[in-house]
PDB file of C-alpha atoms in Angstrom:
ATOM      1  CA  UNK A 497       0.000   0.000   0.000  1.00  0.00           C
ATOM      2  CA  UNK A 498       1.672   3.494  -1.050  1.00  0.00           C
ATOM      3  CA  UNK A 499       1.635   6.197   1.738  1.00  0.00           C
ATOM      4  CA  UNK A 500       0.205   8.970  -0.241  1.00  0.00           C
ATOM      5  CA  UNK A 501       0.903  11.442   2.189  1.00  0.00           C
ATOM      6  CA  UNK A 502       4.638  10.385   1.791  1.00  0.00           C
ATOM      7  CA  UNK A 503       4.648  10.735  -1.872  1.00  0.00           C
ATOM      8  CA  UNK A 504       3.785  13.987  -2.006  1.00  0.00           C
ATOM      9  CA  UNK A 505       5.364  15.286   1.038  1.00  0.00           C
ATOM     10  CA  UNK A 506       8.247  13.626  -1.056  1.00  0.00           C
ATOM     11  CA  UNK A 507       7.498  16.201  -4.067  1.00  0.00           C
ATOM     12  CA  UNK A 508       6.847  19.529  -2.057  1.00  0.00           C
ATOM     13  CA  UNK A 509       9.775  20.734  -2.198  1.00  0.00           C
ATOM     14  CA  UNK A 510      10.466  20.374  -5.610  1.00  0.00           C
ATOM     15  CA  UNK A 511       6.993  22.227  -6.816  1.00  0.00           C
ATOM     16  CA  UNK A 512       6.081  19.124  -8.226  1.00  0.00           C
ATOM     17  CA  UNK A 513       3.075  18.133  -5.638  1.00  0.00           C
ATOM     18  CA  UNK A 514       0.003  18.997  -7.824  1.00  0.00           C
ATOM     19  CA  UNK A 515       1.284  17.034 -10.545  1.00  0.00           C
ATOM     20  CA  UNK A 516       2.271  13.945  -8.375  1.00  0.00           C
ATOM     21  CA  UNK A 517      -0.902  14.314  -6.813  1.00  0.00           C
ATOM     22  CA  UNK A 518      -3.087  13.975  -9.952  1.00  0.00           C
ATOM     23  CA  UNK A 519      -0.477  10.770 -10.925  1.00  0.00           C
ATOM     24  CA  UNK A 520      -1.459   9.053  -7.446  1.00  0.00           C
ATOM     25  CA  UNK A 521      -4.877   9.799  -7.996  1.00  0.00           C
ATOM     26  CA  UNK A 522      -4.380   8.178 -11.636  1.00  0.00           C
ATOM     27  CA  UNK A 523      -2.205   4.793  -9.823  1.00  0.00           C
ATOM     28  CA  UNK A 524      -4.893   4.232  -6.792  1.00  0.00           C
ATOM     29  CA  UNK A 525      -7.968   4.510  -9.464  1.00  0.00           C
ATOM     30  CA  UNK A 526      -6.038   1.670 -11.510  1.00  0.00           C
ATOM     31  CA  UNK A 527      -5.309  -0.385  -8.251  1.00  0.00           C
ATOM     32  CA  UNK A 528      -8.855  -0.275  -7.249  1.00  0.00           C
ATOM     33  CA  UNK A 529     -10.376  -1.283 -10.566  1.00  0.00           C
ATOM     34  CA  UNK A 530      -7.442  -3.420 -11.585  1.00  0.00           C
ATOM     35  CA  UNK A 531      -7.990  -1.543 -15.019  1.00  0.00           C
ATOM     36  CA  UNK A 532      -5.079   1.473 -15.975  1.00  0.00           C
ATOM     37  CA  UNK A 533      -5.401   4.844 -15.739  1.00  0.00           C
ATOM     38  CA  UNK A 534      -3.699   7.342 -18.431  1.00  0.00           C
ATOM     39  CA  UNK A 535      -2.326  10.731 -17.753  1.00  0.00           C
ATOM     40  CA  UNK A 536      -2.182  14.085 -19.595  1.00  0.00           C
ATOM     41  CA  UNK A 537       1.032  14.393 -22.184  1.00  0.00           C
ATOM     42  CA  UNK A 538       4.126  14.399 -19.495  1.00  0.00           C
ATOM     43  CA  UNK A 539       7.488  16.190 -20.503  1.00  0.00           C
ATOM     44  CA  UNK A 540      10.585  14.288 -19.266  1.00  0.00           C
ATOM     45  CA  UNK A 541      10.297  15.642 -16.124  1.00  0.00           C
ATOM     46  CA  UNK A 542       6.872  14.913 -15.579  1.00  0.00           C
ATOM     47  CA  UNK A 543       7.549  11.093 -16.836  1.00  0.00           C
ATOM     48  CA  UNK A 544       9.980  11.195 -14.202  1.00  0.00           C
ATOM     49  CA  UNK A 545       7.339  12.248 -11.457  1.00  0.00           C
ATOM     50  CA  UNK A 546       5.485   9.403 -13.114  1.00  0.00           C
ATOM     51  CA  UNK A 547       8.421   6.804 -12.379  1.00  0.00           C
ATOM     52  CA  UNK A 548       8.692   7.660  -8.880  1.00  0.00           C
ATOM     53  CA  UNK A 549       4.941   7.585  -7.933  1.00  0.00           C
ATOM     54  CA  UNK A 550       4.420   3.620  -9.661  1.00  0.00           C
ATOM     55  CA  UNK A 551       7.631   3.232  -8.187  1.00  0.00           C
ATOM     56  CA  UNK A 552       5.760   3.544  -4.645  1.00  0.00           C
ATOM     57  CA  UNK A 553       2.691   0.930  -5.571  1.00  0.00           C
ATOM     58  CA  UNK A 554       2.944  -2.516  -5.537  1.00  0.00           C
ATOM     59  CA  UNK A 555       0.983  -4.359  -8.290  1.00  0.00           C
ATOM     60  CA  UNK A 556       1.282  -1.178 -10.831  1.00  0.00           C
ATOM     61  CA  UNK A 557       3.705  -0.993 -13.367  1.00  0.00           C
ATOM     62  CA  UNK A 558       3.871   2.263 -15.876  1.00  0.00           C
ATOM     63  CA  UNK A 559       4.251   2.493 -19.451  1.00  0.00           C
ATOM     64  CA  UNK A 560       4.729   5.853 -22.041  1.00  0.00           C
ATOM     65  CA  UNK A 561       3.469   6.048 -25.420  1.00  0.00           C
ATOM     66  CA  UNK A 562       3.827   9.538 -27.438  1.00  0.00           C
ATOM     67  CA  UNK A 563       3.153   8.072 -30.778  1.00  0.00           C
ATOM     68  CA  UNK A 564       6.165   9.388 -32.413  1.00  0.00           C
ATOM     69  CA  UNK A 565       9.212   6.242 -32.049  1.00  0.00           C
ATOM     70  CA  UNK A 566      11.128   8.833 -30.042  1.00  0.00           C
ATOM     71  CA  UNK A 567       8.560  10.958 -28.641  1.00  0.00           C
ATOM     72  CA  UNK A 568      10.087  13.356 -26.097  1.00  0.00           C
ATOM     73  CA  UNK A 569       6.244  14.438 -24.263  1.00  0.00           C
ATOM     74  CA  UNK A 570       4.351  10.804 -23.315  1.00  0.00           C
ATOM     75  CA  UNK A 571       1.195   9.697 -21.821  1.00  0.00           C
ATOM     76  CA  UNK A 572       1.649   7.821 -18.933  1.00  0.00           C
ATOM     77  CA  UNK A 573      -0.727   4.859 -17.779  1.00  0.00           C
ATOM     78  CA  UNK A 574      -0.644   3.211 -14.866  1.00  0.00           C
ATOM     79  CA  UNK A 575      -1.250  -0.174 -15.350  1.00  0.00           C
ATOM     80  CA  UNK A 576      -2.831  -3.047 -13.108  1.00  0.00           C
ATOM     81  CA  UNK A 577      -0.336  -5.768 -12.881  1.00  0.00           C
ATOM     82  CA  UNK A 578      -3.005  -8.217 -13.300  1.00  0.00           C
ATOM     83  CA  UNK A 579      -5.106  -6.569 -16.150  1.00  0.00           C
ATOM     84  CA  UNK A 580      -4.427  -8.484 -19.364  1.00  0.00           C
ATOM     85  CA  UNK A 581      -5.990  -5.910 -21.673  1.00  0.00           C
ATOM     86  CA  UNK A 582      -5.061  -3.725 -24.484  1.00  0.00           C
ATOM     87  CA  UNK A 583      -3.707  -0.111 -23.646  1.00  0.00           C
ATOM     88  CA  UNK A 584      -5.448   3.012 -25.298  1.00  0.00           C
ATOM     89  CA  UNK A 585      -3.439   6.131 -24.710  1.00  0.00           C
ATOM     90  CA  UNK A 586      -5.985   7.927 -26.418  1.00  0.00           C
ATOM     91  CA  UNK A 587      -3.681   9.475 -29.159  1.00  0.00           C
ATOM     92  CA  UNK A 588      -4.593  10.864 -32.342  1.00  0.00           C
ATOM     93  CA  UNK A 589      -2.102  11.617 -35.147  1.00  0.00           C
ATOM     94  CA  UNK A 590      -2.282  15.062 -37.403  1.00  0.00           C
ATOM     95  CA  UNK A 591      -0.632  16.039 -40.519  1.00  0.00           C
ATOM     96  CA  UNK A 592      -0.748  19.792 -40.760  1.00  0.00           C
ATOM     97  CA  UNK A 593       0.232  21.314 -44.051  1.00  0.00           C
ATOM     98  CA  UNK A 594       0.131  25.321 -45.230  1.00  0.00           C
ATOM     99  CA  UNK A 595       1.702  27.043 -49.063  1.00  0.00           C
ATOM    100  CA  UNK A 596       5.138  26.683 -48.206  1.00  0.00           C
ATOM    101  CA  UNK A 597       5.692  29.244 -51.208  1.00  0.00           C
ATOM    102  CA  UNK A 598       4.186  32.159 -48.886  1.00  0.00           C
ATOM    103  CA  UNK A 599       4.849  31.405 -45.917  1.00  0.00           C
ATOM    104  CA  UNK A 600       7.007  29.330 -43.339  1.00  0.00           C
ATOM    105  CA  UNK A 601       6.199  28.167 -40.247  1.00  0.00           C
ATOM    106  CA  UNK A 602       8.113  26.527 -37.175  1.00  0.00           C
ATOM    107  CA  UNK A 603       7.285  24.884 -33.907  1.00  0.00           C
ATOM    108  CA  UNK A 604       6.654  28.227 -32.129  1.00  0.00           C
ATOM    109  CA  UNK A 605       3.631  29.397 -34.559  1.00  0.00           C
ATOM    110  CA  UNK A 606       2.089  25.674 -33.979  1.00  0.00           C
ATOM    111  CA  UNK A 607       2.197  25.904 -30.401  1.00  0.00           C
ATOM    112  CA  UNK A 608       0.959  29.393 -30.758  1.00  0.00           C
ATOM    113  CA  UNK A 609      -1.932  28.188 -32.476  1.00  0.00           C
ATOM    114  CA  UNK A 610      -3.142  25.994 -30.219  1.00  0.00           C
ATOM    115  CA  UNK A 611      -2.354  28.592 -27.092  1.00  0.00           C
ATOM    116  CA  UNK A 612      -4.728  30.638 -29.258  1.00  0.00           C
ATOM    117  CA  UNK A 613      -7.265  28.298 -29.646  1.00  0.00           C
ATOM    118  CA  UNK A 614      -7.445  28.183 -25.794  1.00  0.00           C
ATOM    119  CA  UNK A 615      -5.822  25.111 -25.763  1.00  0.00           C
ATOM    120  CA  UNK A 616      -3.019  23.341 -22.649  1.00  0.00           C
ATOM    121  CA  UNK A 617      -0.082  22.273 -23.975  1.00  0.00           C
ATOM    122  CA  UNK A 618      -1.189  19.158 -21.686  1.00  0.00           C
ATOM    123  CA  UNK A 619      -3.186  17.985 -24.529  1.00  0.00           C
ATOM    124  CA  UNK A 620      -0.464  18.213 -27.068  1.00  0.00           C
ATOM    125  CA  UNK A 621       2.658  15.705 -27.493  1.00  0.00           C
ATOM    126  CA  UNK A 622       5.656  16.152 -30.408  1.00  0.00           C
ATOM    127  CA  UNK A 623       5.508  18.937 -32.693  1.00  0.00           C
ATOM    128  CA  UNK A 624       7.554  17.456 -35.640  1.00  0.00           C
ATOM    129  CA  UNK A 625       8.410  19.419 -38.477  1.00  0.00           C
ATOM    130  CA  UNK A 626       8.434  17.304 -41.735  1.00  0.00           C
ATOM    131  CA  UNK A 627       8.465  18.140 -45.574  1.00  0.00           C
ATOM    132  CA  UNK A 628       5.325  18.223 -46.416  1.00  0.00           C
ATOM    133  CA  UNK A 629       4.080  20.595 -43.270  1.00  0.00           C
ATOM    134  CA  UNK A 630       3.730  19.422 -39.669  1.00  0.00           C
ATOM    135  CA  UNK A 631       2.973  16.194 -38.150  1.00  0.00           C
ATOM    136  CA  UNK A 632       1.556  16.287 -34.288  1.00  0.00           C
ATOM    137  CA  UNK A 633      -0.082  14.138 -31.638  1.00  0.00           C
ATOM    138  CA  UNK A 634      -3.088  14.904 -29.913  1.00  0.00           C
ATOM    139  CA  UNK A 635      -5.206  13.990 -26.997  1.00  0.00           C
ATOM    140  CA  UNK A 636      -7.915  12.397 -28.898  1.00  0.00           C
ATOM    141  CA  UNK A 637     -11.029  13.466 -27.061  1.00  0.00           C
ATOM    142  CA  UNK A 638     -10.332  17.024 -28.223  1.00  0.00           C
ATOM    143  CA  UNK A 639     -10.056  15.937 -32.372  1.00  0.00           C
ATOM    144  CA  UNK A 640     -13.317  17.557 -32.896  1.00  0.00           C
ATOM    145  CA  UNK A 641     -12.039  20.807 -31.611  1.00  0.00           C
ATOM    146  CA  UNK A 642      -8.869  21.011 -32.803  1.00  0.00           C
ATOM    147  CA  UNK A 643     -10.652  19.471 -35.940  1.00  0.00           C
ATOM    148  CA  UNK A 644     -12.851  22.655 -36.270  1.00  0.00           C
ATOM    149  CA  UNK A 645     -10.460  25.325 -34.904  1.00  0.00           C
ATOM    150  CA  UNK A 646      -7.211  24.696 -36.357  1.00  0.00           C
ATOM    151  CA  UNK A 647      -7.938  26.249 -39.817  1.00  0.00           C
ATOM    152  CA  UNK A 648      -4.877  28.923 -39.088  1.00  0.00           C
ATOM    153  CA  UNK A 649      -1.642  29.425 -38.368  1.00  0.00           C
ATOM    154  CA  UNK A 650      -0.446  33.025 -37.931  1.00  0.00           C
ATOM    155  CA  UNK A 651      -1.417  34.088 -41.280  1.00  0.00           C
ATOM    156  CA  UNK A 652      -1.138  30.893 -43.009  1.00  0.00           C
ATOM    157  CA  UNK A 653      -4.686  29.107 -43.927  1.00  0.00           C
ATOM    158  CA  UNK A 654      -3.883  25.501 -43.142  1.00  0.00           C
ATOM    159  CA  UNK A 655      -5.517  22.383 -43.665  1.00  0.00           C
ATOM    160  CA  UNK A 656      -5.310  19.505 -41.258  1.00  0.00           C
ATOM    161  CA  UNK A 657      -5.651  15.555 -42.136  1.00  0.00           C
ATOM    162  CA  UNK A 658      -5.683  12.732 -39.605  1.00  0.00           C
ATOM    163  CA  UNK A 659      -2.677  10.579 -40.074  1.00  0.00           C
ATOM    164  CA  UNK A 660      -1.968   6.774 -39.409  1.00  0.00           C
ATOM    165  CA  UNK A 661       0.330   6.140 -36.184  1.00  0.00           C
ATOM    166  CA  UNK A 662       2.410   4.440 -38.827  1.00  0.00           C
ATOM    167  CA  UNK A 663       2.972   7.260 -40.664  1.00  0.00           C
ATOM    168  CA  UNK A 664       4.656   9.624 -38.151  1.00  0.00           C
ATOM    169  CA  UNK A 665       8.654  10.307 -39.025  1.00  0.00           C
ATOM    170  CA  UNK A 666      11.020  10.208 -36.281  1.00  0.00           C
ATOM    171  CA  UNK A 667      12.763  13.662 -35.591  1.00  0.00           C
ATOM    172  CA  UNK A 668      15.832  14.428 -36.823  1.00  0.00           C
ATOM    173  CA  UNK A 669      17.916  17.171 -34.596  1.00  0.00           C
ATOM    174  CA  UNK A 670      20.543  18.533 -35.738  1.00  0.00           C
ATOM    175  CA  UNK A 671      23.597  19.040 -33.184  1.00  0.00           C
ATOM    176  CA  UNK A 672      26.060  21.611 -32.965  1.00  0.00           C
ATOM    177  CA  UNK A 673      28.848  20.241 -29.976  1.00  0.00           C
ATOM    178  CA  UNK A 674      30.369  23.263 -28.544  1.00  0.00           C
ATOM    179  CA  UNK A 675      33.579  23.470 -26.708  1.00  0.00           C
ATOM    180  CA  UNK A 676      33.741  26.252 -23.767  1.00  0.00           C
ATOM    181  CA  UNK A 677      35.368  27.458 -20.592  1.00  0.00           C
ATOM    182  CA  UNK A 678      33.268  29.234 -17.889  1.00  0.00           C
ATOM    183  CA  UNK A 679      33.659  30.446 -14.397  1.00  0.00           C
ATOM    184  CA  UNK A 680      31.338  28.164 -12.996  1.00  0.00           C
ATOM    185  CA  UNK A 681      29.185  25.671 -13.358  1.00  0.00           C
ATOM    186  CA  UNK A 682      25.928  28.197 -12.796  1.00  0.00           C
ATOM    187  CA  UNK A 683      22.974  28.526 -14.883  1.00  0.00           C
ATOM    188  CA  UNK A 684      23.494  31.569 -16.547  1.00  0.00           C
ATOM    189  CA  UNK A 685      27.027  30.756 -17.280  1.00  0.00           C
ATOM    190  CA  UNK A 686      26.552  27.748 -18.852  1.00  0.00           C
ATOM    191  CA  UNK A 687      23.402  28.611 -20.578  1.00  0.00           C
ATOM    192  CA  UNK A 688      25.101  31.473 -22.009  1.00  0.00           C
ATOM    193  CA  UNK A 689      28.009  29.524 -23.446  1.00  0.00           C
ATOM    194  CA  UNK A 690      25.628  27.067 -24.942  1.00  0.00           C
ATOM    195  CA  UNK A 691      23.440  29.930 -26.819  1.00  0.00           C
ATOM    196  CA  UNK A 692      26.250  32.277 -27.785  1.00  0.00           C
ATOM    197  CA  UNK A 693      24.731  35.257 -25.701  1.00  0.00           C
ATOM    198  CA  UNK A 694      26.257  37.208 -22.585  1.00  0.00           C
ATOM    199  CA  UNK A 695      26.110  35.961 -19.217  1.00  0.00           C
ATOM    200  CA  UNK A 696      24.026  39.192 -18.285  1.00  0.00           C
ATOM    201  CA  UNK A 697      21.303  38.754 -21.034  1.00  0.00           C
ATOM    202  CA  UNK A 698      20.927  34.908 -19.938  1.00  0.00           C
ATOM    203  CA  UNK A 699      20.575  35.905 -16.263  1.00  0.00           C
ATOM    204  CA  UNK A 700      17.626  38.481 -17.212  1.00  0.00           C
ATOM    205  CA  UNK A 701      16.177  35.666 -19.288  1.00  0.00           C
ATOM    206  CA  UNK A 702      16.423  33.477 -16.028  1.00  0.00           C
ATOM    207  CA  UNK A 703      14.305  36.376 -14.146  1.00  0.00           C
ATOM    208  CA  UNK A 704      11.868  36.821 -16.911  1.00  0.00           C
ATOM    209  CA  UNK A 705      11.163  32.838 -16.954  1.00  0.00           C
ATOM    210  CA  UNK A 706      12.296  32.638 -20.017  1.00  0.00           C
ATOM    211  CA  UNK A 707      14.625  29.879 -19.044  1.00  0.00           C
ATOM    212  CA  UNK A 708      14.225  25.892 -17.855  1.00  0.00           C
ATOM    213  CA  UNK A 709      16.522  23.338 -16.452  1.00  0.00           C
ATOM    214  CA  UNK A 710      15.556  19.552 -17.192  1.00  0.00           C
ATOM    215  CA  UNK A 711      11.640  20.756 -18.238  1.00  0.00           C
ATOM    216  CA  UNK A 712      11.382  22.989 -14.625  1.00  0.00           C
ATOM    217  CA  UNK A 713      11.464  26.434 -14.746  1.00  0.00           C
ATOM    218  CA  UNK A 714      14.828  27.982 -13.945  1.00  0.00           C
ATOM    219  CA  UNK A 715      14.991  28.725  -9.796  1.00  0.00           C
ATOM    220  CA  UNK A 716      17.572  31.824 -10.256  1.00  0.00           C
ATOM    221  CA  UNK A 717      20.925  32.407 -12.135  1.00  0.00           C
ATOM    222  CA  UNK A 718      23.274  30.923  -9.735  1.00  0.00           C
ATOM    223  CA  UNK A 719      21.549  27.612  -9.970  1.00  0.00           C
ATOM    224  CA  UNK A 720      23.321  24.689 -10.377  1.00  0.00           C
ATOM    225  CA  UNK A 721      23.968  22.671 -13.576  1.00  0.00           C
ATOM    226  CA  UNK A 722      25.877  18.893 -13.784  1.00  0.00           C
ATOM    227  CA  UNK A 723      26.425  16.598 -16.520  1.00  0.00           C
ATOM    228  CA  UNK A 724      23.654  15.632 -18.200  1.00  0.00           C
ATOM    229  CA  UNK A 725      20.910  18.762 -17.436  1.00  0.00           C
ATOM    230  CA  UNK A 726      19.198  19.993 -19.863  1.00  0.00           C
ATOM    231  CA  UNK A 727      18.251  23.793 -20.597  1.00  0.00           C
ATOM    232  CA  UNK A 728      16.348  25.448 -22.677  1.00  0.00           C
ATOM    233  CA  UNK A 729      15.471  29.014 -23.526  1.00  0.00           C
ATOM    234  CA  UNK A 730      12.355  30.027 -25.285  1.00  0.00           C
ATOM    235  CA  UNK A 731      12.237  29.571 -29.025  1.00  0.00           C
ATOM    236  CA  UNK A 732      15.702  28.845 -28.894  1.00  0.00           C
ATOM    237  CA  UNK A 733      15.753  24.997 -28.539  1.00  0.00           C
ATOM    238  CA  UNK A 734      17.481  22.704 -26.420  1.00  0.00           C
ATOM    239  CA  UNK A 735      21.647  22.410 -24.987  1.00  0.00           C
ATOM    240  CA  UNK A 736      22.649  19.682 -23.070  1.00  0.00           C
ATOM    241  CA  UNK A 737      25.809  20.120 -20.331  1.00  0.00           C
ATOM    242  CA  UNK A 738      27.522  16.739 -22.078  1.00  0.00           C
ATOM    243  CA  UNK A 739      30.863  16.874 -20.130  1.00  0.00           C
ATOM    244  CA  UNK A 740      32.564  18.723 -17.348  1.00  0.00           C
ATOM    245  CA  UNK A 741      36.056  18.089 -18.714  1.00  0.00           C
ATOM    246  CA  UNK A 742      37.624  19.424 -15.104  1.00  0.00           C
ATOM    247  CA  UNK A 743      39.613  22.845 -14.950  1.00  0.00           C
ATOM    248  CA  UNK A 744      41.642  24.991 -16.629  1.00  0.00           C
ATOM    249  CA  UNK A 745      44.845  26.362 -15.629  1.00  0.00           C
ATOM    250  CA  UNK A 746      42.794  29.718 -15.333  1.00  0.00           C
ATOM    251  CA  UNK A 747      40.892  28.243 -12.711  1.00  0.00           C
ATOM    252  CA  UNK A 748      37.984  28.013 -15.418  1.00  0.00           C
ATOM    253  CA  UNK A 749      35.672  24.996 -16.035  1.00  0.00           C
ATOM    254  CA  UNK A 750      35.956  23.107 -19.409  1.00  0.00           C
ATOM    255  CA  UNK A 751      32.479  22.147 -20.553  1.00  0.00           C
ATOM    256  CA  UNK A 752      31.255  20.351 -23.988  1.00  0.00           C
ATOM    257  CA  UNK A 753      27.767  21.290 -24.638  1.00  0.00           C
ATOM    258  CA  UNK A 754      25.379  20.110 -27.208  1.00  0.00           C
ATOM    259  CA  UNK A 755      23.312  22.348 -28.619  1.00  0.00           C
ATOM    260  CA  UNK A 756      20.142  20.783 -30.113  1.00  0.00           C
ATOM    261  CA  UNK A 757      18.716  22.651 -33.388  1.00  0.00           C
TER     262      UNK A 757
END
């Protein structure tokens, strides 16, 4: 039996206690019913949250689906380890295509859309840019609406098709490995190294919450960073801390970052 009070006195520090407590509600619904229970689309961080709360019942084991083969934001479904069912996630797969003559679109005017339309970006997985358009994943008890809403992007008319999971295309990021001393291994420092800026514009980024580290939103500047976090900056992708290579003779950290396009 999971102590639920535990789990999230486990996550209150972190920020992360209304999410974990929506997951537990999700795990004891499945235990009871000995059924599954599926969650909103989870970023890394949230699957993580995931991990850790089936990780506290017995008899419930989690699985992620996204759709895409290497989907980076999942459902989650906590499974009964004595339900011998099939899984529905609940996805539904979109090809979104505009003139590509007039006008070209990215990630951030998607996304847009949908904030327009009123939507969460709970109810959205992978945004994957492809030849012919835009191929996403959906929650699928909103198809309707995005269905009837999704007609425009910016000022792009668009039309929208509903895709076989079989036809979604694995992304393909390009990566730019970048070499770098800085003074420490701090948030803004690193994060400026990795997107070519000044350590004084990346700190007011930080403050204007511009900024995450692994899918959370930044804390402050002097924050912390070790091999293997992950930060991102608004509209300006994804760099990875890939190696602390130890110090200079300056005193300086040597860092290799990768800086995903």
């Amino acid at each position: 039996m999971a102590d639920r009070d535990k789990i999230l006195r486990y996550f209150r520090g972190s920020g992360d206690e209304e999410l974990a407590a929506r997951l537990v509600d999700l795990a004891e619904n499945a235990r009871k019913t000995s059924k599954f229970r599926v969650s909103e689309f989870l970023d890394p961080h949230g699957r993580n949250v995931a991990e850790i709360v089936a990780a506290n019942f017995d008899q419930i084991r989690l699985e992620t689906d996204g759709g895409f083969a290497n989907a980076e934001r999942c459902k989650a479904a906590f499974v009964a380890e004595d339900y011998r069912g099939k899984l529905d996630f609940s996805l539904i797969c979109y090809l979104v295509k505009w003139d590509k003559r007039y006008y070209t679109l990215g990630h951030r005017d998607i996304l847009g859309a949908f904030m327009g339309m009123g939507c969460v970006r709970e109810i959205l997985g992978d945004i994957i840019l492809v030849p012919e358009g835009a191929q996403f994943v959906a929650d699928k008890a909103f198809a309707n609406y995005i269905e009837s809403n999704l007609t425009q992007i910016g000022a792009a008319n668009v039309s929208l098709q509903q895709i076989d999971r079989e036809e979604l295309q694995q992304r393909e990021e390009k990566v730019k490995i970048i070499t770098a001393t800085v003074a420490a291994l701090r948030l803004d420092a690193v994060a400026a190294a990795g997107y070519g800026v000044s350590r004084s514009r990346m700190a007011d980024e930080i403050k204007s919450q511009n900024v995450k580290l692994n899918w959370k939103e930044a804390k402050n500047a002097s924050q912390a960073v070790a091999e293997g976090d992950v930060m991102s900056f608004r509209g300006r992708g994804r760099v990875e801390l890939a190696e602390v290579r130890g110090l200079t003779k300056k005193g300086r950290c040597a860092v290799t970052l990768k800086r995903y396009m």
